[in-house]
Tab-separated table of C-alpha atoms in Angstrom:
chain	number	residue	atom	x	y	z
F	1	UNK	CA	0.000	0.000	0.000
F	2	UNK	CA	1.317	3.417	-0.850
F	3	UNK	CA	0.338	6.359	1.228
F	4	UNK	CA	1.227	9.735	-0.189
F	5	UNK	CA	0.924	12.989	1.648
F	6	UNK	CA	1.117	16.274	-0.132
F	7	UNK	CA	0.713	19.529	1.595
F	8	UNK	CA	1.146	23.009	0.244
F	9	UNK	CA	0.829	26.080	2.374
F	10	UNK	CA	0.617	29.533	0.918
F	11	UNK	CA	0.669	32.172	3.548
F	12	UNK	CA	0.616	35.807	2.753
F	13	UNK	CA	1.426	37.571	6.009
F	14	UNK	CA	2.094	41.244	6.284
F	15	UNK	CA	0.716	44.099	4.238
F	16	UNK	CA	0.910	46.181	7.375
F	17	UNK	CA	0.731	49.895	6.554
F	18	UNK	CA	1.459	52.244	9.445
F	19	UNK	CA	-0.662	55.327	8.884
F	20	UNK	CA	-0.664	58.418	11.024
F	21	UNK	CA	-4.369	58.332	11.731
F	22	UNK	CA	-5.316	57.141	15.188
F	23	UNK	CA	-8.061	54.874	13.803
F	24	UNK	CA	-5.745	52.816	11.636
F	25	UNK	CA	-3.010	52.763	14.265
F	26	UNK	CA	-5.508	51.445	16.777
F	27	UNK	CA	-6.628	48.622	14.505
F	28	UNK	CA	-3.074	47.531	13.742
F	29	UNK	CA	-2.190	47.435	17.428
F	30	UNK	CA	-4.564	44.492	17.897
F	31	UNK	CA	-1.817	42.022	16.942
F	32	UNK	CA	1.258	44.239	17.144
F	33	UNK	CA	4.459	42.336	17.830
F	34	UNK	CA	6.984	45.071	17.190
F	35	UNK	CA	8.533	46.828	20.134
F	36	UNK	CA	8.523	50.404	21.325
F	37	UNK	CA	10.661	52.829	23.286
F	38	UNK	CA	8.993	55.081	25.834
F	39	UNK	CA	10.769	57.597	27.943
F	40	UNK	CA	10.721	60.614	30.241
F	41	UNK	CA	13.121	63.508	29.792
F	42	UNK	CA	14.090	65.365	32.997
F	43	UNK	CA	16.395	68.162	34.138
F	44	UNK	CA	19.032	67.581	36.860
F	45	UNK	CA	16.378	68.192	39.542
F	46	UNK	CA	13.975	65.591	38.148
F	47	UNK	CA	11.529	68.097	36.662
F	48	UNK	CA	9.967	67.294	33.272
F	49	UNK	CA	11.519	68.898	30.191
F	50	UNK	CA	8.753	69.747	27.730
F	51	UNK	CA	9.383	70.394	24.035
F	52	UNK	CA	12.638	68.403	23.869
F	53	UNK	CA	13.478	66.872	20.488
F	54	UNK	CA	13.911	63.098	20.555
F	55	UNK	CA	15.398	61.242	17.589
F	56	UNK	CA	15.193	57.430	17.525
F	57	UNK	CA	17.450	55.806	14.926
F	58	UNK	CA	17.375	52.197	13.721
F	59	UNK	CA	21.119	51.569	13.510
F	60	UNK	CA	20.909	48.697	10.993
F	61	UNK	CA	18.718	50.595	8.513
F	62	UNK	CA	19.744	54.209	9.260
F	63	UNK	CA	16.113	55.278	9.558
F	64	UNK	CA	15.290	58.030	12.064
F	65	UNK	CA	11.972	59.023	13.618
F	66	UNK	CA	11.635	62.374	15.421
F	67	UNK	CA	9.405	63.095	18.434
F	68	UNK	CA	8.745	65.983	20.801
F	69	UNK	CA	8.219	65.489	24.503
F	70	UNK	CA	4.875	66.582	25.946
F	71	UNK	CA	4.212	68.755	28.987
F	72	UNK	CA	5.176	65.854	31.248
F	73	UNK	CA	8.430	65.230	29.384
F	74	UNK	CA	7.128	61.951	27.899
F	75	UNK	CA	7.588	60.453	24.425
F	76	UNK	CA	6.554	57.216	22.691
F	77	UNK	CA	8.399	55.624	19.752
F	78	UNK	CA	6.111	52.891	18.404
F	79	UNK	CA	6.322	50.055	15.853
F	80	UNK	CA	10.045	49.314	16.167
F	81	UNK	CA	11.516	46.184	14.622
F	82	UNK	CA	13.593	44.097	17.041
F	83	UNK	CA	17.162	45.362	16.992
F	84	UNK	CA	19.576	48.049	18.183
F	85	UNK	CA	18.585	51.711	18.410
F	86	UNK	CA	20.183	55.059	19.195
F	87	UNK	CA	18.195	57.715	21.065
F	88	UNK	CA	19.325	61.360	20.872
F	89	UNK	CA	17.659	64.064	23.013
F	90	UNK	CA	18.203	67.808	22.497
F	91	UNK	CA	16.714	70.737	24.398
F	92	UNK	CA	17.669	74.405	24.678
F	93	UNK	CA	19.905	75.075	27.662
F	94	UNK	CA	20.959	71.445	28.052
F	95	UNK	CA	23.729	69.207	26.746
F	96	UNK	CA	22.787	66.740	24.040
F	97	UNK	CA	22.078	63.250	25.454
F	98	UNK	CA	22.930	60.185	23.359
F	99	UNK	CA	21.585	56.831	24.527
F	100	UNK	CA	23.587	54.278	22.561
F	101	UNK	CA	22.963	50.568	21.902
F	102	UNK	CA	19.386	50.496	23.139
F	103	UNK	CA	18.152	46.947	22.538
F	104	UNK	CA	14.485	46.421	21.654
F	105	UNK	CA	13.104	42.877	21.672
F	106	UNK	CA	9.957	41.486	20.088
F	107	UNK	CA	6.790	42.952	21.638
F	108	UNK	CA	8.892	44.756	24.256
F	109	UNK	CA	8.223	48.159	25.763
F	110	UNK	CA	11.657	49.622	26.574
F	111	UNK	CA	11.418	52.535	29.018
F	112	UNK	CA	14.191	55.134	29.342
F	113	UNK	CA	14.558	57.770	32.071
F	114	UNK	CA	16.780	60.413	30.492
F	115	UNK	CA	18.329	63.101	32.690
F	116	UNK	CA	19.783	66.116	30.860
F	117	UNK	CA	22.783	68.072	32.121
F	118	UNK	CA	22.849	71.855	31.967
F	119	UNK	CA	24.996	73.102	29.088
F	120	UNK	CA	24.842	73.736	25.356
F	121	UNK	CA	23.553	71.372	22.642
F	122	UNK	CA	27.074	71.351	21.158
F	123	UNK	CA	28.165	69.250	24.125
F	124	UNK	CA	27.180	65.571	24.139
F	125	UNK	CA	26.738	63.117	26.985
F	126	UNK	CA	26.910	59.532	25.699
F	127	UNK	CA	25.381	56.702	27.692
F	128	UNK	CA	25.590	53.060	26.655
F	129	UNK	CA	22.271	51.487	27.551
F	130	UNK	CA	22.195	48.214	29.450
F	131	UNK	CA	19.752	45.424	28.781
F	132	UNK	CA	16.474	45.765	30.654
F	133	UNK	CA	16.568	43.399	33.631
F	134	UNK	CA	12.911	43.573	34.617
F	135	UNK	CA	9.702	43.992	32.649
F	136	UNK	CA	7.781	46.824	34.332
F	137	UNK	CA	5.535	47.774	31.404
F	138	UNK	CA	2.983	44.940	31.565
F	139	UNK	CA	2.019	41.761	33.412
F	140	UNK	CA	3.296	39.291	30.811
F	141	UNK	CA	5.290	36.294	32.013
F	142	UNK	CA	7.536	34.532	29.545
F	143	UNK	CA	10.889	34.604	27.842
F	144	UNK	CA	12.411	36.098	24.724
F	145	UNK	CA	14.621	33.772	22.700
F	146	UNK	CA	16.989	36.286	21.111
F	147	UNK	CA	18.937	36.019	17.869
F	148	UNK	CA	22.126	34.876	19.615
F	149	UNK	CA	20.418	31.843	21.111
F	150	UNK	CA	18.574	31.082	17.864
F	151	UNK	CA	21.946	31.102	16.093
F	152	UNK	CA	24.021	29.170	18.599
F	153	UNK	CA	21.714	26.641	20.223
F	154	UNK	CA	21.044	23.360	18.388
F	155	UNK	CA	17.588	22.945	16.900
F	156	UNK	CA	16.284	19.673	15.530
F	157	UNK	CA	15.959	19.799	11.740
F	158	UNK	CA	16.254	23.602	11.830
F	159	UNK	CA	12.929	24.035	13.635
F	160	UNK	CA	12.992	27.175	15.845
F	161	UNK	CA	9.933	26.025	17.795
F	162	UNK	CA	12.074	23.437	19.592
F	163	UNK	CA	13.614	26.335	21.550
F	164	UNK	CA	10.235	27.021	23.175
F	165	UNK	CA	11.257	24.422	25.733
F	166	UNK	CA	13.841	26.846	27.176
F	167	UNK	CA	11.072	28.883	28.786
F	168	UNK	CA	10.041	28.188	32.402
F	169	UNK	CA	6.748	26.319	32.725
F	170	UNK	CA	6.920	24.880	29.205
F	171	UNK	CA	7.005	21.092	28.665
F	172	UNK	CA	7.061	19.138	25.411
F	173	UNK	CA	4.210	16.614	25.125
F	174	UNK	CA	4.414	15.658	21.442
F	175	UNK	CA	6.042	12.664	19.794
F	176	UNK	CA	9.831	12.738	19.802
F	177	UNK	CA	9.780	10.710	16.577
F	178	UNK	CA	7.805	13.347	14.625
F	179	UNK	CA	10.013	16.397	14.889
F	180	UNK	CA	10.517	17.779	11.387
F	181	UNK	CA	9.179	21.201	10.281
F	182	UNK	CA	6.470	19.600	8.142
F	183	UNK	CA	4.983	17.629	11.054
F	184	UNK	CA	2.997	20.517	12.570
F	185	UNK	CA	0.846	18.363	14.837
F	186	UNK	CA	3.879	17.616	16.980
F	187	UNK	CA	6.479	20.368	16.586
F	188	UNK	CA	4.373	22.848	18.549
F	189	UNK	CA	3.172	20.210	21.037
F	190	UNK	CA	4.154	22.100	24.181
F	191	UNK	CA	2.121	22.356	27.380
F	192	UNK	CA	2.383	25.712	29.153
F	193	UNK	CA	1.814	26.083	32.863
F	194	UNK	CA	-0.380	22.987	33.135
F	195	UNK	CA	-2.542	23.516	30.061
F	196	UNK	CA	-2.739	20.470	27.777
F	197	UNK	CA	-0.330	20.306	24.863
F	198	UNK	CA	-1.125	21.607	21.389
F	199	UNK	CA	-3.388	24.304	22.829
F	200	UNK	CA	-1.153	27.370	22.412
F	201	UNK	CA	-1.379	30.205	19.911
F	202	UNK	CA	1.353	30.863	17.330
F	203	UNK	CA	2.002	34.179	15.595
F	204	UNK	CA	4.491	35.091	12.853
F	205	UNK	CA	5.048	38.800	12.203
F	206	UNK	CA	1.828	39.488	14.092
F	207	UNK	CA	-0.341	37.223	11.915
F	208	UNK	CA	-1.874	33.958	13.214
F	209	UNK	CA	0.104	30.958	11.987
F	210	UNK	CA	-2.106	28.126	13.191
F	211	UNK	CA	-4.462	25.514	11.821
F	212	UNK	CA	-6.457	22.646	13.306
F	213	UNK	CA	-5.770	18.939	12.945
F	214	UNK	CA	-7.440	16.495	15.289
F	215	UNK	CA	-10.205	17.604	17.640
F	216	UNK	CA	-9.160	20.468	19.922
F	217	UNK	CA	-5.606	20.600	18.555
F	218	UNK	CA	-3.916	23.843	17.479
F	219	UNK	CA	-1.013	23.200	15.117
F	220	UNK	CA	1.551	25.272	13.226
F	221	UNK	CA	0.581	26.103	9.660
F	222	UNK	CA	4.108	27.256	8.746
F	223	UNK	CA	7.547	26.836	10.310
F	224	UNK	CA	10.257	29.327	9.274
F	225	UNK	CA	13.888	28.159	9.062
F	226	UNK	CA	16.083	29.274	11.953
F	227	UNK	CA	18.287	31.291	9.585
F	228	UNK	CA	15.520	33.837	8.983
F	229	UNK	CA	14.144	33.879	12.536
F	230	UNK	CA	15.109	37.177	14.152
F	231	UNK	CA	13.861	36.205	17.605
F	232	UNK	CA	10.710	35.013	19.283
F	233	UNK	CA	8.875	35.411	22.542
F	234	UNK	CA	7.075	32.751	24.567
F	235	UNK	CA	4.357	34.199	26.801
F	236	UNK	CA	3.036	31.684	29.295
F	237	UNK	CA	0.796	33.695	31.623
F	238	UNK	CA	-1.201	36.965	31.852
F	239	UNK	CA	-0.525	38.110	28.310
F	240	UNK	CA	-2.267	41.160	26.862
F	241	UNK	CA	-5.902	41.134	25.781
F	242	UNK	CA	-4.690	41.398	22.160
F	243	UNK	CA	-3.647	37.738	22.466
F	244	UNK	CA	-5.445	34.725	23.895
F	245	UNK	CA	-7.203	32.829	21.114
F	246	UNK	CA	-6.577	29.639	23.093
F	247	UNK	CA	-6.289	28.755	26.770
F	248	UNK	CA	-2.566	28.023	26.371
F	249	UNK	CA	0.328	30.426	25.961
F	250	UNK	CA	1.364	32.526	22.983
F	251	UNK	CA	4.540	32.144	20.921
F	252	UNK	CA	5.368	35.081	18.663
F	253	UNK	CA	8.065	34.878	15.979
F	254	UNK	CA	9.611	37.835	14.154
F	255	UNK	CA	11.071	37.141	10.713
F	256	UNK	CA	14.277	38.983	9.846
F	257	UNK	CA	14.136	42.121	7.747
F	258	UNK	CA	16.796	43.370	5.367
F	259	UNK	CA	19.240	46.093	6.426
F	260	UNK	CA	21.571	48.530	4.666
F	261	UNK	CA	24.247	45.834	4.557
F	262	UNK	CA	24.037	42.832	2.238
F	263	UNK	CA	23.953	39.644	4.316
F	264	UNK	CA	23.804	35.998	3.344
F	265	UNK	CA	23.920	32.540	4.863
F	266	UNK	CA	24.283	29.066	3.387
F	267	UNK	CA	24.320	25.658	5.015
F	268	UNK	CA	24.078	21.956	4.277
F	269	UNK	CA	23.081	19.691	7.160
F	270	UNK	CA	23.607	16.005	6.473
F	271	UNK	CA	23.009	12.761	8.333
F	272	UNK	CA	24.858	10.055	6.355
F	273	UNK	CA	22.914	6.909	5.585
F	274	UNK	CA	23.462	3.997	7.916
F	275	UNK	CA	24.795	6.042	10.852
F	276	UNK	CA	21.578	5.857	12.859
F	277	UNK	CA	20.965	3.114	15.424
F	278	UNK	CA	18.189	0.616	15.035
F	279	UNK	CA	14.672	1.620	16.014
F	280	UNK	CA	13.642	0.592	19.559
F	281	UNK	CA	10.708	-1.420	18.252
F	282	UNK	CA	12.905	-3.125	15.682
F	283	UNK	CA	15.312	-4.246	18.385
F	284	UNK	CA	12.482	-5.568	20.515
F	285	UNK	CA	11.195	-7.692	17.606
F	286	UNK	CA	14.606	-8.734	16.310
F	287	UNK	CA	14.071	-6.927	13.012
F	288	UNK	CA	16.836	-5.358	10.938
F	289	UNK	CA	17.900	-1.722	11.071
F	290	UNK	CA	16.272	0.444	8.402
F	291	UNK	CA	18.336	2.600	6.064
F	292	UNK	CA	18.028	6.224	7.154
F	293	UNK	CA	19.480	9.511	5.976
F	294	UNK	CA	18.690	13.231	6.066
F	295	UNK	CA	19.849	16.084	3.834
F	296	UNK	CA	18.858	19.686	4.586
F	297	UNK	CA	20.361	22.396	2.359
F	298	UNK	CA	19.386	26.039	2.642
F	299	UNK	CA	20.412	29.657	2.180
F	300	UNK	CA	19.209	33.196	2.808
F	301	UNK	CA	20.116	36.619	1.434
F	302	UNK	CA	18.987	40.059	2.598
F	303	UNK	CA	19.877	43.704	2.116
F	304	UNK	CA	18.729	46.940	0.492
F	305	UNK	CA	16.788	46.836	-2.782
F	306	UNK	CA	19.140	48.262	-5.402
F	307	UNK	CA	18.393	48.322	-9.129
F	308	UNK	CA	21.448	49.786	-10.907
F	309	UNK	CA	20.749	53.131	-12.574
F	310	UNK	CA	17.078	52.890	-11.593
F	311	UNK	CA	16.617	52.702	-7.827
F	312	UNK	CA	18.710	52.880	-4.670
F	313	UNK	CA	16.746	51.552	-1.699
F	314	UNK	CA	19.313	52.232	1.037
F	315	UNK	CA	17.651	53.647	4.156
F	316	UNK	CA	14.318	53.015	2.466
F	317	UNK	CA	13.538	49.603	0.890
F	318	UNK	CA	14.861	46.228	2.052
F	319	UNK	CA	14.404	42.588	1.070
F	320	UNK	CA	14.866	39.067	2.446
F	321	UNK	CA	14.771	35.786	0.513
F	322	UNK	CA	15.325	32.282	1.876
F	323	UNK	CA	15.107	28.658	0.797
F	324	UNK	CA	15.334	25.389	2.706
F	325	UNK	CA	14.819	21.825	1.503
F	326	UNK	CA	14.671	18.426	3.181
F	327	UNK	CA	15.198	15.039	1.581
F	328	UNK	CA	15.266	12.184	4.077
F	329	UNK	CA	14.277	8.649	4.973
F	330	UNK	CA	13.594	7.553	8.534
F	331	UNK	CA	11.806	4.739	10.405
F	332	UNK	CA	8.069	5.168	10.602
F	333	UNK	CA	5.268	2.682	10.958
F	334	UNK	CA	2.066	3.778	12.634
F	335	UNK	CA	-0.648	1.599	11.098
F	336	UNK	CA	-2.684	0.504	14.115
F	337	UNK	CA	-5.139	-2.396	14.457
F	338	UNK	CA	-4.319	-3.860	11.070
F	339	UNK	CA	-3.099	-7.283	10.001
F	340	UNK	CA	-2.567	-9.420	6.934
F	341	UNK	CA	-3.573	-13.091	6.412
F	342	UNK	CA	-1.098	-15.780	7.355
F	343	UNK	CA	-0.353	-18.481	4.785
F	344	UNK	CA	-2.897	-20.769	6.500
F	345	UNK	CA	-5.632	-18.127	6.525
F	346	UNK	CA	-4.931	-17.239	2.890
F	347	UNK	CA	-5.540	-20.898	1.963
F	348	UNK	CA	-8.808	-20.958	3.939
F	349	UNK	CA	-7.472	-22.805	6.997
F	350	UNK	CA	-9.054	-21.350	10.179
F	351	UNK	CA	-8.541	-24.508	12.247
F	352	UNK	CA	-6.227	-22.745	14.685
F	353	UNK	CA	-9.074	-20.390	15.654
F	354	UNK	CA	-11.914	-22.894	16.046
F	355	UNK	CA	-12.371	-21.932	19.707
F	356	UNK	CA	-12.745	-18.267	18.746
F	357	UNK	CA	-14.657	-18.327	15.487
F	358	UNK	CA	-16.516	-20.861	13.364
F	359	UNK	CA	-16.649	-20.678	9.579
F	360	UNK	CA	-20.018	-21.709	8.116
F	361	UNK	CA	-20.873	-22.729	4.586
F	362	UNK	CA	-22.736	-19.676	3.191
F	363	UNK	CA	-24.761	-21.924	0.871
F	364	UNK	CA	-26.489	-23.630	3.814
F	365	UNK	CA	-29.006	-22.458	6.400
F	366	UNK	CA	-32.620	-21.392	6.664
F	367	UNK	CA	-33.531	-17.730	6.466
F	368	UNK	CA	-36.380	-16.434	8.677
F	369	UNK	CA	-37.950	-13.480	6.893
F	370	UNK	CA	-39.703	-12.297	10.071
F	371	UNK	CA	-36.696	-12.171	12.379
F	372	UNK	CA	-33.971	-11.893	9.759
F	373	UNK	CA	-32.076	-14.751	11.432
F	374	UNK	CA	-30.351	-17.639	9.647
F	375	UNK	CA	-30.505	-21.058	11.337
F	376	UNK	CA	-29.454	-24.610	10.565
F	377	UNK	CA	-26.138	-23.515	9.052
F	378	UNK	CA	-23.497	-26.149	8.335
F	379	UNK	CA	-19.907	-25.372	9.481
F	380	UNK	CA	-16.978	-26.286	7.284
F	381	UNK	CA	-15.148	-29.398	8.420
F	382	UNK	CA	-12.311	-28.553	10.851
F	383	UNK	CA	-12.961	-24.865	10.181
F	384	UNK	CA	-11.281	-25.153	6.768
F	385	UNK	CA	-12.746	-23.623	3.610
F	386	UNK	CA	-12.274	-26.024	0.679
F	387	UNK	CA	-9.888	-24.721	-1.989
F	388	UNK	CA	-12.564	-25.004	-4.701
F	389	UNK	CA	-14.846	-22.678	-2.680
F	390	UNK	CA	-12.387	-19.763	-2.681
F	391	UNK	CA	-13.323	-17.424	-5.544
F	392	UNK	CA	-10.981	-16.351	-8.337
F	393	UNK	CA	-11.250	-12.669	-7.352
F	394	UNK	CA	-10.235	-13.413	-3.754
F	395	UNK	CA	-7.249	-15.421	-4.962
F	396	UNK	CA	-6.170	-12.549	-7.216
F	397	UNK	CA	-6.456	-9.924	-4.451
F	398	UNK	CA	-4.700	-11.863	-1.668
F	399	UNK	CA	-1.106	-11.323	-2.937
F	400	UNK	CA	-1.556	-7.562	-2.634
F	401	UNK	CA	-2.022	-7.831	1.132
F	402	UNK	CA	1.602	-8.826	1.664
F	403	UNK	CA	2.903	-11.307	4.222
F	404	UNK	CA	3.156	-11.157	8.022
F	405	UNK	CA	6.386	-9.654	9.349
F	406	UNK	CA	6.053	-11.308	12.742
F	407	UNK	CA	3.648	-12.632	15.297
F	408	UNK	CA	0.540	-10.792	16.543
F	409	UNK	CA	0.684	-8.130	19.212
F	410	UNK	CA	0.240	-9.294	22.798
F	411	UNK	CA	-3.369	-10.211	23.527
F	412	UNK	CA	-4.425	-10.404	19.880
F	413	UNK	CA	-4.997	-13.272	17.477
F	414	UNK	CA	-3.539	-11.638	14.369
F	415	UNK	CA	-3.566	-7.852	14.930
F	416	UNK	CA	-0.107	-6.311	14.585
F	417	UNK	CA	1.464	-9.137	12.607
F	418	UNK	CA	2.619	-6.714	9.908
F	419	UNK	CA	4.613	-4.396	12.172
F	420	UNK	CA	7.868	-3.750	10.351
F	421	UNK	CA	10.467	-1.392	11.830
F	422	UNK	CA	12.509	-1.559	8.625
F	423	UNK	CA	9.862	0.451	6.809
F	424	UNK	CA	10.770	4.098	6.417
F	425	UNK	CA	9.024	7.333	5.659
F	426	UNK	CA	10.644	8.869	2.609
F	427	UNK	CA	10.428	12.608	2.104
F	428	UNK	CA	10.880	12.894	-1.609
F	429	UNK	CA	10.343	16.626	-1.701
F	430	UNK	CA	10.111	19.335	0.961
F	431	UNK	CA	10.808	22.907	-0.162
F	432	UNK	CA	10.347	26.039	1.923
F	433	UNK	CA	10.513	29.571	0.488
F	434	UNK	CA	10.083	33.003	2.092
F	435	UNK	CA	10.358	36.471	0.614
F	436	UNK	CA	9.880	39.672	2.614
F	437	UNK	CA	9.877	43.333	1.586
F	438	UNK	CA	10.110	46.310	3.994
F	439	UNK	CA	9.604	49.877	2.812
F	440	UNK	CA	9.721	53.206	4.640
F	441	UNK	CA	7.527	55.842	2.969
F	442	UNK	CA	8.169	58.503	5.596
F	443	UNK	CA	9.308	58.663	9.211
F	444	UNK	CA	5.902	57.486	10.351
F	445	UNK	CA	4.531	55.531	7.389
F	446	UNK	CA	5.982	52.054	6.895
F	447	UNK	CA	4.989	48.911	5.071
F	448	UNK	CA	6.038	45.256	4.934
F	449	UNK	CA	4.936	42.276	2.879
F	450	UNK	CA	5.872	38.612	3.381
F	451	UNK	CA	5.085	35.520	1.336
F	452	UNK	CA	5.917	32.062	2.737
F	453	UNK	CA	5.303	28.748	0.986
F	454	UNK	CA	6.185	25.121	1.525
F	455	UNK	CA	5.452	21.825	-0.189
F	456	UNK	CA	5.768	18.287	1.155
F	457	UNK	CA	5.564	14.935	-0.597
F	458	UNK	CA	6.225	11.774	1.402
F	459	UNK	CA	5.379	8.073	1.516
F	460	UNK	CA	5.062	5.762	4.511
F	461	UNK	CA	3.229	2.687	5.900
F	462	UNK	CA	4.058	0.801	2.709
F	463	UNK	CA	3.753	-2.508	4.533
F	464	UNK	CA	2.492	-4.481	1.526
F	465	UNK	CA	5.506	-3.609	-0.590
F	466	UNK	CA	3.312	-2.423	-3.461
């Protein structure tokens, strides 16, 4: 029997246009995963400095947004991509203040208390910001898995969701044998703070990235390669009202965006055939080791959009493109409650099961039209069907059932006699593509578009050998 699985996902996530109107800004905030910098500007005595000019610069893209503090000395810089920022504050009668290396994580509110020294704007006080040690902006509990950890920590088959397990209160409940990016029922099978597994929400770039499989299961509809994952945040308890489509936690992933510098990565992960140990179930049944292998090539490239002699997108338009493929073969056999006829059963010999079942001659018996019962049936001698009573069609079909690979499972007559640990699931084709465009129209109007697609074609449970 040949079982083929093909799955294609086309996800268009993005098309987020930041307009200056409060109505549109409010609607976009409903699933906003970018960060923000808030702050209060004060004089040496702690009094608010109103009318100060605040410039927030994205260091990687050289884009600057300008703000003015209000009567209370407050400012808000919203919709910031995760990364490093520089904050410059100028006010008449005070030295210029430069807050350098301000790190903003996914969905983080970074608060700065900026104290200005008396002097002239020609003088500059530079302060290197330290990482925020405590979240004081909201009641969320969770952990941010930053780019450094995504890069340096091992992830099975390049699946970033495996790093969810680093967060306190998170436990994996899925199958350890189904761990590839195209097995979404299991890769996101984490239980958070006591909630059952596969009941957590998943977001990519602020858009839901979930689907449903079995009853009451929330699964991942798309898994980005680790090479294009900027960072992600696992929220386990008391997350904002903008989240909470399920009773579990929320995992939010931010896909990388291009910068002013051209960047690229390339990799080829390989598991040579024959290096893997035998499957546990194969050892227990004395069956041979299956042939397994795994090949996972991939690359990514990002930078400014530059069309020679036509367009220079530095500081303005950026792109990201990535590809990842998987070709592998690994043990898999999960056909439950199935069996194939033994040689005796195929020839019509049921004598070994006479105490469990009796085979009657279908051409005998009396039918009662009132009750629908058949009586006075004649059993075959010794529970054996004569060879001349087995039809030609049945004889032609029987070879396609295959032969038993072993004895029945414990407690069964024949069930499980085809279990074969040497059978493998073969992924003939898995391709994963992502393209992302970011564009800055003005200081306050920005846009991004992302298209992600994957295709899977595999075969498994081929226990008949057909």
